[in-house]
Short mmCIF file of C-alpha atoms in Angstrom, two decimals:
data_model
loop_
_atom_site.label_atom_id
_atom_site.label_comp_id
_atom_site.label_asym_id
_atom_site.label_seq_id
_atom_site.Cartn_x
_atom_site.Cartn_y
_atom_site.Cartn_z
CA MET A 193 0.00 0.00 0.00
CA THR A 194 1.44 3.34 -1.03
CA ASN A 195 1.74 6.39 1.19
CA GLU A 196 -0.99 8.12 -0.82
CA GLU A 197 -3.37 5.22 -0.25
CA ILE A 198 -2.59 5.14 3.49
CA PHE A 199 -3.03 8.89 3.72
CA PHE A 200 -6.34 8.67 1.85
CA LEU A 201 -7.54 5.80 4.08
CA ILE A 202 -6.73 7.80 7.24
CA HIS A 203 -8.71 10.73 5.90
CA ILE A 204 -11.66 8.47 5.10
CA ILE A 205 -11.63 7.07 8.65
CA LEU A 206 -11.46 10.57 10.15
CA VAL A 207 -14.29 11.74 7.92
CA ALA A 208 -16.37 8.68 8.90
CA LEU A 209 -15.79 9.35 12.61
CA PHE A 210 -16.67 13.00 12.18
CA LEU A 211 -19.85 12.16 10.26
CA ASN A 212 -20.81 9.57 12.88
CA PHE A 213 -20.47 12.28 15.54
CA ILE A 214 -22.46 14.99 13.78
CA ARG A 215 -25.29 12.66 12.74
CA PHE A 216 -26.71 13.02 16.24
CA LYS A 217 -26.90 16.78 15.70
CA CYS A 218 -28.64 16.68 12.30
CA THR A 219 -32.14 16.08 11.01
CA SER A 220 -33.34 12.72 9.72
CA LEU A 221 -33.07 13.83 6.07
CA CYS A 222 -29.55 15.16 6.55
CA ASN A 223 -28.51 11.89 8.17
CA ARG A 224 -29.69 10.00 5.10
CA PHE A 225 -27.41 12.08 2.89
CA LEU A 226 -24.52 11.52 5.27
CA LEU A 227 -25.11 7.78 5.30
CA ILE A 228 -25.26 7.57 1.52
CA GLY A 229 -22.17 9.74 1.09
CA THR A 230 -20.02 7.89 3.59
CA SER A 231 -21.13 4.55 2.17
CA PHE A 232 -19.90 5.55 -1.27
CA PHE A 233 -16.59 6.78 0.07
CA VAL A 234 -16.06 3.58 2.07
CA PHE A 235 -16.92 1.56 -1.01
CA LEU A 236 -14.53 3.70 -3.01
CA THR A 237 -11.75 3.18 -0.49
CA ALA A 238 -12.24 -0.58 -0.48
CA ILE A 239 -11.85 -1.03 -4.23
CA TYR A 240 -9.40 1.87 -4.83
CA VAL A 241 -11.06 2.86 -8.04
CA PHE A 242 -10.11 6.51 -7.80
CA GLN A 243 -10.51 7.14 -11.49
CA GLU A 244 -14.26 6.33 -11.27
CA VAL A 245 -15.08 8.81 -8.51
CA TYR A 246 -17.18 10.99 -10.77
CA ILE A 247 -19.38 7.97 -11.70
CA LEU A 248 -20.08 7.34 -8.04
CA LEU A 249 -20.81 11.02 -7.57
CA LEU A 250 -23.32 10.85 -10.42
CA LEU A 251 -25.02 7.88 -8.77
CA PHE A 252 -24.99 9.78 -5.50
CA LEU A 253 -26.65 12.71 -7.32
CA ILE A 254 -29.41 10.43 -8.62
CA ILE A 255 -30.01 8.87 -5.19
CA ALA A 256 -30.03 12.25 -3.43
CA SER A 257 -32.48 13.60 -6.03
CA ALA A 258 -34.72 10.55 -5.56
CA ILE A 259 -34.81 11.12 -1.81
CA SER A 260 -35.35 14.87 -2.04
CA TYR A 261 -37.51 15.33 -5.15
CA GLN A 262 -38.80 11.82 -5.87
CA VAL A 263 -39.72 11.00 -9.52
CA LYS A 264 -39.10 14.46 -10.97
CA GLY A 265 -35.72 14.63 -9.25
CA VAL A 266 -34.72 11.21 -10.59
CA ALA A 267 -35.76 12.10 -14.15
CA ILE A 268 -33.81 15.36 -14.18
CA SER A 269 -30.74 13.95 -12.38
CA THR A 270 -30.65 10.87 -14.65
CA ILE A 271 -30.59 12.98 -17.82
CA LEU A 272 -28.08 15.39 -16.28
CA SER A 273 -25.82 12.50 -15.18
CA PHE A 274 -25.93 10.98 -18.65
CA PHE A 275 -24.81 14.24 -20.27
CA ILE A 276 -22.02 14.71 -17.69
CA PHE A 277 -20.83 11.15 -18.26
CA SER A 278 -20.97 11.54 -22.03
CA TYR A 279 -19.04 14.81 -21.82
CA TYR A 280 -16.19 13.29 -19.78
CA GLU A 281 -16.08 10.03 -21.76
CA ARG A 282 -16.46 11.79 -25.10
CA VAL A 283 -19.03 9.15 -25.98
CA PHE A 284 -22.73 9.60 -26.69
CA SER A 285 -24.37 6.18 -26.61
CA ILE A 286 -27.94 4.98 -26.32
CA ASP A 287 -26.64 2.07 -24.23
CA TYR A 288 -25.31 4.46 -21.60
CA LEU A 289 -28.59 6.37 -21.68
CA LEU A 290 -30.52 3.14 -21.10
CA PHE A 291 -28.08 2.27 -18.31
CA PHE A 292 -28.74 5.55 -16.51
CA ILE A 293 -32.49 5.22 -17.10
CA ILE A 294 -32.49 1.69 -15.66
CA VAL A 295 -30.38 2.81 -12.71
CA GLY A 296 -32.73 5.76 -12.16
CA ALA A 297 -35.78 3.47 -12.35
CA ILE A 298 -34.26 1.04 -9.85
CA ILE A 299 -33.35 3.87 -7.49
CA THR A 300 -36.87 5.34 -7.88
CA ALA A 301 -38.47 1.99 -7.08
CA LEU A 302 -36.23 1.43 -4.08
CA THR A 303 -36.74 4.92 -2.64
CA TYR A 304 -40.50 4.67 -3.28
CA PHE A 305 -40.63 1.34 -1.48
CA ILE A 306 -38.58 2.72 1.40
CA ARG A 307 -40.76 5.85 1.58
CA ILE A 308 -43.97 3.80 1.60
CA GLN A 309 -42.61 1.58 4.35
CA MET A 310 -41.56 4.59 6.38
CA GLN A 311 -44.95 6.27 5.90
CA ARG A 312 -46.68 3.05 6.87
CA ASN A 313 -44.53 2.69 9.96
CA THR A 314 -45.15 6.33 10.86
CA TYR A 315 -48.91 5.88 10.38
CA TRP A 316 -49.05 2.80 12.60
CA LYS A 317 -46.85 4.47 15.18
CA GLU A 318 -49.12 7.55 15.29
CA LEU A 319 -52.21 5.33 15.41
CA LEU A 320 -50.69 3.31 18.24
CA ILE A 321 -49.88 6.47 20.19
CA LYS A 322 -53.38 7.86 19.57
CA ASN A 323 -55.09 4.62 20.61
CA SER A 324 -52.84 4.37 23.64
CA LYS A 325 -53.82 7.91 24.61
CA GLN A 326 -57.52 7.10 24.17
CA LEU A 327 -57.21 3.95 26.28
CA ASN A 328 -55.41 5.94 28.96
CA VAL A 329 -58.19 8.55 28.90
CA LEU A 330 -60.84 5.83 29.22
CA ARG A 331 -58.91 4.25 32.09
CA GLU A 332 -58.56 7.52 34.02
CA VAL A 333 -62.20 8.44 33.36
CA SER A 334 -63.38 4.98 34.43
CA VAL A 335 -61.37 5.16 37.67
CA ALA A 336 -62.65 8.68 38.40
CA MET A 337 -66.31 7.78 37.73
CA GLN A 338 -66.14 4.68 39.92
CA GLN A 339 -65.26 6.88 42.88
CA THR A 340 -68.53 8.85 42.85
CA ARG A 341 -72.26 8.44 42.31
CA ASP A 342 -72.90 12.16 42.21
CA LEU A 343 -74.36 13.12 38.82
CA ASP A 344 -72.73 16.57 38.71
CA LYS A 345 -69.30 15.11 39.42
CA ILE A 346 -69.78 12.45 36.75
CA LEU A 347 -70.72 15.11 34.20
CA HIS A 348 -67.63 17.13 35.17
CA ILE A 349 -65.44 14.08 34.65
CA ILE A 350 -66.95 13.35 31.24
CA ILE A 351 -66.70 16.79 29.67
CA THR A 352 -63.30 17.47 31.26
CA SER A 353 -61.93 14.32 29.62
CA VAL A 354 -63.39 15.42 26.28
CA THR A 355 -61.92 18.92 26.39
CA ALA A 356 -58.60 18.47 28.21
CA GLY A 357 -55.40 18.47 26.16
CA HIS A 358 -54.34 15.26 27.91
CA GLY A 359 -57.82 13.94 27.14
CA LEU A 360 -59.46 13.93 23.72
CA GLY A 361 -58.50 17.55 23.12
CA PHE A 362 -61.69 19.20 21.85
CA ASN A 363 -62.03 22.92 22.64
CA ARG A 364 -65.54 22.77 24.09
CA ALA A 365 -68.16 20.25 25.22
CA MET A 366 -71.73 20.54 26.46
CA VAL A 367 -74.13 17.98 27.95
CA PHE A 368 -77.92 18.01 27.56
CA LEU A 369 -79.95 15.39 29.46
CA TYR A 370 -83.19 13.90 28.19
CA GLU A 371 -86.40 14.32 30.21
CA SER A 372 -88.85 11.67 29.04
CA GLU A 373 -91.82 13.14 30.93
CA ASN A 374 -91.71 16.39 28.96
CA ASN A 375 -89.93 15.05 25.83
CA LEU A 376 -87.19 17.67 25.97
CA LEU A 377 -83.46 18.15 26.40
CA GLN A 378 -82.32 20.25 29.34
CA GLY A 379 -78.91 21.92 29.28
CA ILE A 380 -76.95 20.74 32.30
CA MET A 381 -73.27 21.56 31.99
CA GLY A 382 -70.56 22.86 29.67
CA ILE A 383 -66.79 23.28 29.69
CA GLY A 384 -64.86 25.44 27.26
CA PRO A 385 -64.21 29.06 26.32
CA LEU A 386 -66.76 31.44 24.87
CA ASN A 387 -64.09 32.91 22.58
CA ALA A 388 -60.56 32.23 21.30
CA LYS A 389 -58.86 34.71 23.64
CA GLU A 390 -60.33 33.07 26.71
CA GLY A 391 -59.29 29.65 25.39
CA PHE A 392 -55.66 30.63 24.76
CA GLU A 393 -55.37 32.16 28.24
CA ARG A 394 -56.56 28.95 29.86
CA TRP A 395 -54.28 26.74 27.77
CA LYS A 396 -51.35 28.94 28.73
CA GLU A 397 -52.14 28.40 32.41
CA ILE A 398 -52.53 24.63 31.91
CA ALA A 399 -49.21 24.45 30.05
CA GLN A 400 -47.37 26.50 32.68
CA LYS A 401 -48.71 24.44 35.59
CA LYS A 402 -48.37 21.15 33.67
CA TYR A 403 -51.81 19.88 34.64
CA ARG A 404 -52.56 16.22 33.93
CA LEU A 405 -56.03 14.93 33.05
CA ILE A 406 -56.54 13.65 36.59
CA ASP A 407 -55.55 17.10 37.93
CA LEU A 408 -58.12 18.83 35.71
CA ILE A 409 -60.81 16.36 36.79
CA ALA A 410 -60.05 17.01 40.47
CA PHE A 411 -59.95 20.76 39.83
CA SER A 412 -63.33 20.77 38.07
CA GLU A 413 -64.91 18.82 40.93
CA THR A 414 -63.99 21.48 43.49
CA GLN A 415 -64.70 24.62 41.47
CA THR A 416 -67.30 25.79 38.99
CA ILE A 417 -65.60 25.83 35.60
CA ASP A 418 -66.68 28.33 32.94
CA PRO A 419 -69.64 29.86 34.84
CA LYS A 420 -70.63 32.04 31.87
CA LEU A 421 -70.87 29.06 29.53
CA ASN A 422 -72.71 27.04 32.17
CA ASP A 423 -75.26 29.79 32.70
CA ILE A 424 -76.02 29.85 28.98
CA VAL A 425 -76.15 26.05 28.66
CA GLN A 426 -78.41 25.65 31.70
CA SER A 427 -80.81 28.27 30.34
CA LEU A 428 -81.44 26.17 27.22
CA THR A 429 -84.42 23.84 27.05
CA ILE A 430 -84.85 22.15 23.67
CA SER A 431 -88.24 20.61 22.88
CA LEU A 432 -88.14 17.41 20.85
CA ALA A 433 -91.72 17.78 19.68
CA ASP A 434 -90.48 19.57 16.55
CA ASP A 435 -87.93 18.17 14.13
CA ASN A 436 -84.37 19.37 14.81
CA PHE A 437 -80.82 18.04 14.66
CA LEU A 438 -80.84 16.98 18.32
CA LYS A 439 -84.03 14.96 17.86
CA ARG A 440 -82.55 13.29 14.76
CA THR A 441 -79.39 12.43 16.71
CA LEU A 442 -81.41 10.52 19.31
CA GLN A 443 -83.74 8.93 16.76
CA GLU A 444 -80.97 7.77 14.43
CA ARG A 445 -78.76 6.75 17.38
CA ARG A 446 -75.60 7.98 15.69
CA PRO A 447 -73.42 11.12 15.75
CA ILE A 448 -74.44 13.96 13.45
CA HIS A 449 -71.63 16.13 12.03
CA ILE A 450 -72.77 19.64 11.10
CA LYS A 451 -71.10 22.53 9.29
CA ALA A 452 -72.02 26.11 10.16
CA THR A 453 -73.46 26.64 6.68
CA ASP A 454 -76.23 24.13 7.42
CA HIS A 455 -78.30 26.39 9.66
CA HIS A 456 -81.66 26.33 7.93
CA GLU A 457 -83.45 24.96 11.01
CA GLN A 458 -84.26 27.20 13.98
CA THR A 459 -82.70 25.07 16.73
CA LEU A 460 -79.39 24.73 14.90
CA LYS A 461 -79.37 28.45 14.16
CA LEU A 462 -79.85 29.09 17.90
CA PHE A 463 -76.75 27.06 18.78
CA ILE A 464 -74.60 28.54 16.01
CA GLU A 465 -75.45 32.11 16.97
CA THR A 466 -75.35 31.59 20.75
CA PHE A 467 -72.02 29.76 20.84
CA GLN A 468 -70.43 31.16 17.65
CA MET A 469 -70.09 27.68 16.20
CA LYS A 470 -68.61 26.98 12.77
CA GLU A 471 -68.65 23.20 13.06
CA LEU A 472 -70.11 20.86 15.66
CA VAL A 473 -70.87 17.23 16.37
CA ALA A 474 -73.90 15.97 18.30
CA ILE A 475 -73.28 12.55 19.88
CA PRO A 476 -76.17 10.55 21.38
CA LEU A 477 -75.84 9.25 24.93
CA LEU A 478 -77.69 5.92 24.98
CA TYR A 479 -77.97 3.18 27.58
CA GLN A 480 -79.50 -0.15 26.51
CA GLY A 481 -81.70 1.66 24.01
CA THR A 482 -82.76 4.29 26.55
CA LYS A 483 -82.24 7.94 25.64
CA VAL A 484 -79.96 9.54 28.20
CA GLY A 485 -78.93 12.79 26.52
CA ILE A 486 -76.69 14.53 23.98
CA LEU A 487 -72.99 15.42 24.04
CA LEU A 488 -72.10 18.44 21.86
CA ILE A 489 -68.47 19.09 20.88
CA ASP A 490 -66.75 21.76 18.77
CA ASN A 491 -63.44 23.62 18.29
CA PRO A 492 -64.14 27.37 18.54
CA VAL A 493 -60.52 28.29 19.39
CA THR A 494 -58.26 26.25 17.13
CA GLN A 495 -60.88 25.96 14.36
CA LYS A 496 -59.44 22.49 13.78
CA PRO A 497 -61.70 20.46 11.46
CA ILE A 498 -63.38 17.53 13.19
CA THR A 499 -62.61 14.28 11.37
CA GLU A 500 -64.37 10.92 11.41
CA GLU A 501 -61.46 9.56 13.46
CA ASP A 502 -62.03 12.33 16.02
CA ILE A 503 -65.70 11.39 16.27
CA ASP A 504 -64.86 7.69 16.59
CA SER A 505 -62.54 8.50 19.48
CA VAL A 506 -65.42 10.07 21.44
CA ILE A 507 -67.95 7.25 20.93
CA PRO A 508 -66.44 4.82 23.52
CA LEU A 509 -66.32 7.62 26.07
CA ALA A 510 -69.92 8.62 25.22
CA SER A 511 -71.06 5.02 25.77
CA GLN A 512 -69.26 4.88 29.10
CA ALA A 513 -70.71 8.27 30.02
CA ALA A 514 -74.27 7.15 29.22
CA ILE A 515 -73.90 4.14 31.51
CA ALA A 516 -72.49 6.27 34.35
CA ILE A 517 -75.16 8.97 33.97
CA GLN A 518 -78.01 6.47 33.90
CA GLN A 519 -76.66 4.64 36.94
CA ALA A 520 -76.22 7.93 38.81
CA LYS A 521 -79.81 8.93 37.98
CA LEU A 522 -81.11 5.55 39.13
CA TYR A 523 -79.08 5.87 42.32
CA GLU A 524 -80.57 9.33 42.92
CA GLU A 525 -84.08 7.96 42.36
CA ILE A 526 -83.48 5.10 44.79
CA GLU A 527 -81.97 7.51 47.31
CA GLN A 528 -84.97 9.81 46.91
CA MET A 529 -87.30 6.86 47.48
CA ALA A 530 -85.41 6.00 50.66
CA LEU A 531 -85.77 9.59 51.90
CA LYS A 532 -89.38 10.17 50.84
CA ASP A 533 -92.56 9.04 52.56
CA GLY A 534 -94.44 6.76 50.19
CA LEU A 535 -97.89 7.97 51.25
CA THR A 536 -97.56 11.75 51.50
CA ARG A 537 -94.54 12.20 49.15
CA LEU A 538 -92.96 14.42 51.84
CA TRP A 539 -89.43 13.91 53.15
CA ASN A 540 -89.28 11.31 55.94
CA GLN A 541 -87.61 11.33 59.36
CA ARG A 542 -84.35 9.97 57.93
CA ALA A 543 -84.27 12.89 55.51
CA LEU A 544 -84.94 15.26 58.43
CA GLN A 545 -81.84 13.98 60.23
CA THR A 546 -79.80 14.40 57.04
CA LYS A 547 -81.04 17.95 56.43
CA LEU A 548 -80.44 18.96 60.05
CA SER A 549 -76.86 17.68 59.95
CA LYS A 550 -76.15 20.15 57.14
CA TYR A 551 -77.24 23.11 59.27
CA PHE A 552 -75.27 22.22 62.39
CA PRO A 553 -73.14 23.53 63.94
CA LEU A 554 -74.89 26.87 63.57
CA ASN A 555 -73.15 30.21 63.30
CA SER A 556 -73.99 32.86 65.86
CA THR A 557 -75.95 34.79 63.21
CA ASP A 558 -77.99 31.78 62.01
CA ASN A 559 -81.55 31.19 63.14
CA LEU A 560 -83.13 27.80 62.50
CA SER A 561 -86.70 27.20 63.60
CA MET A 562 -88.67 23.98 63.66
CA ILE A 563 -92.40 23.30 63.80
CA MET A 564 -93.77 19.96 65.02
CA ILE A 565 -97.37 19.20 63.99
CA ASP A 566 -99.82 16.62 65.29
CA ILE A 567 -103.41 15.96 64.15
CA ASP A 568 -105.85 16.35 67.01
CA TYR A 569 -107.94 13.28 67.92
CA PHE A 570 -106.56 11.34 64.95
CA LYS A 571 -106.61 7.97 66.76
CA GLN A 572 -110.33 8.44 67.36
CA PHE A 573 -110.81 9.29 63.65
CA ASN A 574 -108.89 6.15 62.58
CA ASP A 575 -110.84 3.92 64.95
CA THR A 576 -114.12 5.33 63.61
CA HIS A 577 -113.43 5.43 59.86
CA GLY A 578 -110.56 3.00 59.34
CA HIS A 579 -106.97 3.38 58.19
CA MET A 580 -107.79 3.83 54.49
CA LEU A 581 -109.68 7.05 55.14
CA GLY A 582 -107.03 7.97 57.70
CA ASN A 583 -104.39 7.70 54.99
CA GLU A 584 -106.49 9.94 52.76
CA ILE A 585 -106.56 12.57 55.51
CA LEU A 586 -102.76 12.36 55.88
CA GLU A 587 -102.30 12.88 52.13
CA HIS A 588 -104.68 15.84 52.13
CA LEU A 589 -102.98 17.46 55.11
CA ALA A 590 -99.55 16.99 53.48
CA ASP A 591 -100.81 18.92 50.43
CA VAL A 592 -102.11 21.73 52.64
CA ILE A 593 -98.76 21.98 54.46
CA THR A 594 -96.78 21.95 51.19
CA ASN A 595 -98.92 24.73 49.71
CA SER A 596 -98.71 26.85 52.87
CA ILE A 597 -94.95 27.05 53.49
CA ARG A 598 -92.32 29.26 51.87
CA VAL A 599 -89.97 28.22 49.07
CA ASP A 600 -86.99 27.64 51.40
CA ASP A 601 -89.01 25.85 54.08
CA ILE A 602 -88.90 22.03 54.12
CA ALA A 603 -91.81 19.80 55.18
CA PHE A 604 -91.43 16.26 56.59
CA ARG A 605 -93.64 13.42 57.73
CA PHE A 606 -92.13 12.73 61.12
CA GLY A 607 -94.11 9.56 61.71
CA GLY A 608 -97.71 8.45 62.15
CA GLU A 609 -99.89 11.56 62.25
CA GLU A 610 -96.97 13.84 63.12
CA PHE A 611 -95.38 16.26 60.64
CA SER A 612 -92.51 18.72 60.96
CA ILE A 613 -91.29 21.79 59.11
CA LEU A 614 -87.76 23.22 59.02
CA LEU A 615 -87.57 27.00 58.62
CA PRO A 616 -84.01 28.17 57.76
CA GLN A 617 -82.99 31.72 58.70
CA THR A 618 -86.24 32.21 60.61
CA LYS A 619 -86.63 33.84 64.02
CA ARG A 620 -89.13 32.71 66.60
CA GLU A 621 -91.61 35.53 65.89
CA ASP A 622 -91.69 34.73 62.16
CA ALA A 623 -92.05 31.01 62.87
CA VAL A 624 -95.05 31.73 65.10
CA GLY A 625 -96.70 33.71 62.28
CA ILE A 626 -96.15 30.89 59.77
CA ALA A 627 -97.46 28.27 62.21
CA GLU A 628 -100.55 30.30 63.06
CA ARG A 629 -101.42 30.81 59.38
CA LEU A 630 -101.05 27.07 58.79
CA ARG A 631 -103.25 26.22 61.80
CA LYS A 632 -106.02 28.51 60.54
CA LYS A 633 -105.75 27.17 56.99
CA VAL A 634 -106.10 23.56 58.17
CA GLU A 635 -109.06 24.52 60.35
CA ALA A 636 -110.71 26.18 57.35
CA THR A 637 -110.03 23.26 54.98
CA TYR A 638 -112.67 20.57 54.53
CA PHE A 639 -111.51 17.00 55.17
CA THR A 640 -113.63 13.94 54.46
CA ASN A 641 -115.88 12.96 57.43
CA GLN A 642 -114.50 15.75 59.58
CA GLU A 643 -118.01 16.12 61.04
CA THR A 644 -117.28 13.25 63.41
CA GLN A 645 -114.42 15.19 64.97
CA PRO A 646 -114.88 17.48 68.01
CA ASN A 647 -116.24 20.85 66.86
CA GLN A 648 -117.00 19.06 63.53
CA THR A 649 -113.66 20.09 62.03
CA LEU A 650 -110.17 18.66 61.69
CA THR A 651 -107.55 20.60 63.64
CA ILE A 652 -103.83 20.43 64.38
CA THR A 653 -101.58 21.39 67.28
CA LEU A 654 -98.18 22.94 66.54
CA GLY A 655 -95.03 23.17 68.67
CA ILE A 656 -92.25 25.62 67.80
CA ALA A 657 -88.58 25.66 68.77
CA CYS A 658 -85.90 28.09 67.61
CA SER A 659 -82.15 27.64 67.80
CA ASP A 660 -81.67 31.03 69.47
CA GLN A 661 -83.66 29.71 72.46
CA LEU A 662 -81.21 26.84 72.99
CA THR A 663 -77.74 26.74 74.54
CA ALA A 664 -75.22 25.09 72.15
CA PRO A 665 -78.04 23.47 70.16
CA THR A 666 -77.73 20.15 68.34
CA PRO A 667 -80.21 18.56 65.88
CA LYS A 668 -81.50 16.32 68.66
CA ASP A 669 -81.96 19.30 70.99
CA LEU A 670 -84.01 21.19 68.39
CA ILE A 671 -86.29 18.19 67.72
CA ASN A 672 -86.80 17.53 71.44
CA ALA A 673 -87.58 21.20 72.10
CA ALA A 674 -90.18 21.35 69.30
CA ASP A 675 -91.66 18.04 70.46
CA GLN A 676 -91.86 19.31 74.04
CA ALA A 677 -93.66 22.45 72.84
CA LEU A 678 -96.09 20.25 70.88
CA TYR A 679 -96.76 18.12 73.97
CA THR A 680 -97.43 21.29 76.00
CA GLY A 681 -99.88 22.43 73.31
CA LYS A 682 -101.69 19.10 73.44
CA GLU A 683 -101.99 19.39 77.21
CA SER A 684 -103.29 22.95 76.85
CA GLY A 685 -106.37 22.01 74.84
CA LYS A 686 -105.16 21.31 71.28
CA ASN A 687 -105.72 23.39 68.08
CA ILE A 688 -103.07 25.81 69.29
CA VAL A 689 -99.55 27.09 68.48
CA MET A 690 -97.16 26.64 71.39
CA CYS A 691 -93.53 27.83 71.66
CA TYR A 692 -90.68 26.21 73.55
CA GLU A 693 -89.67 28.28 76.57
CA GLY A 694 -86.62 26.34 77.66
CA ASP A 695 -82.91 27.19 77.88
CA LYS A 696 -83.05 30.96 77.18
CA LYS A 697 -86.07 32.81 78.46
#
């Protein structure tokens, strides 16, 4: 080996080491050029064909053109290489032209195959990442929903997972629940900005604080998100008596994708104008064929077009949401049944204990009054007319009580023929006035067979207790005080309002 060859070999090795170092600093495309170039030089070094360097450079030109400019690049570089070769060889031959064309075709086929494989690999990689993200969202949502039966919390979890960047990434989501009794959709909850500026500000905060999906779910459970949007959504009641896109979504049991140009119907026009929508998707929430509601999604900030793949990504979550919502509603109904009196439809004694626990301990400025009510001579009425008519009297009296109290007052059936009323933020004097009006109204109301009662009318006795008359009151103390006042009223002749005169006189 001559000195020139050794010197050249050393330079090739140094160049190879240098290129191997800088490939970590370059882009993928640049690395391809480096790989091709170094491969040719190594090949050149191995066979020592220095006089054919320009042929290898021409092949390198064709390959680089194929990578960079595909078919057009190969065509131009092939013709250019042929003319360069012919110029240096002083030969113009069709055989050489065919050679370069064949070489160009082979290189084109190889680079096309490689490109297709790379695109396919990239596609499957992106699809795998996307599906993995969706599965992770479903997992986190499932875990979060299993930890609560509260309908509001479940709705927060659902729409947060739809709109969060670590979730499905839509800009805005709204939920409307179906009311079968009135055949309408009632707006319940929404998350998302009303305009682009508001959206960008929120995303900036999320990015700075690096919130995860589970963080956003926890945050939305403790605070009211987007109160302006929620106020608008909750003010919307959509009748399904007339044909509209929401009715069609539930009837057809499939998502409906709508562009802003399709606003010929009144309901759709209302949504587009109210929420400044340019594109939206209505997704039905169904549970075993039962209509649960509608999930609306759109992208008012990014204006990103909603694709079929985007819609498909929401459907599993919508199905899971429908199940959770329906179960939460059933749980609420069962809980209501457990807290309601089956005969009078008033809250029962268990509900009274629950409500009282929310008021105690009381602040020094709070006043909570309680009225205990008992029907006078009701045992005698039951013995005379039977329990069926007695039940009718209880139902009638419950209606009178319900129609006589204020909006914030709460009526209960305490047990048997006894009823009670909680009066929040009510002083003793006001409670006496309410009780007296109720006593007079019952006395003036006709009840079936009341003629057999003393004075030929049905009457009640009422006992009143107020928290400001008790020392360090508890729920039990308030009930006992009202019950004691009722007992005193019974002993004093019945058909009377009696106040507790206990701890503080």
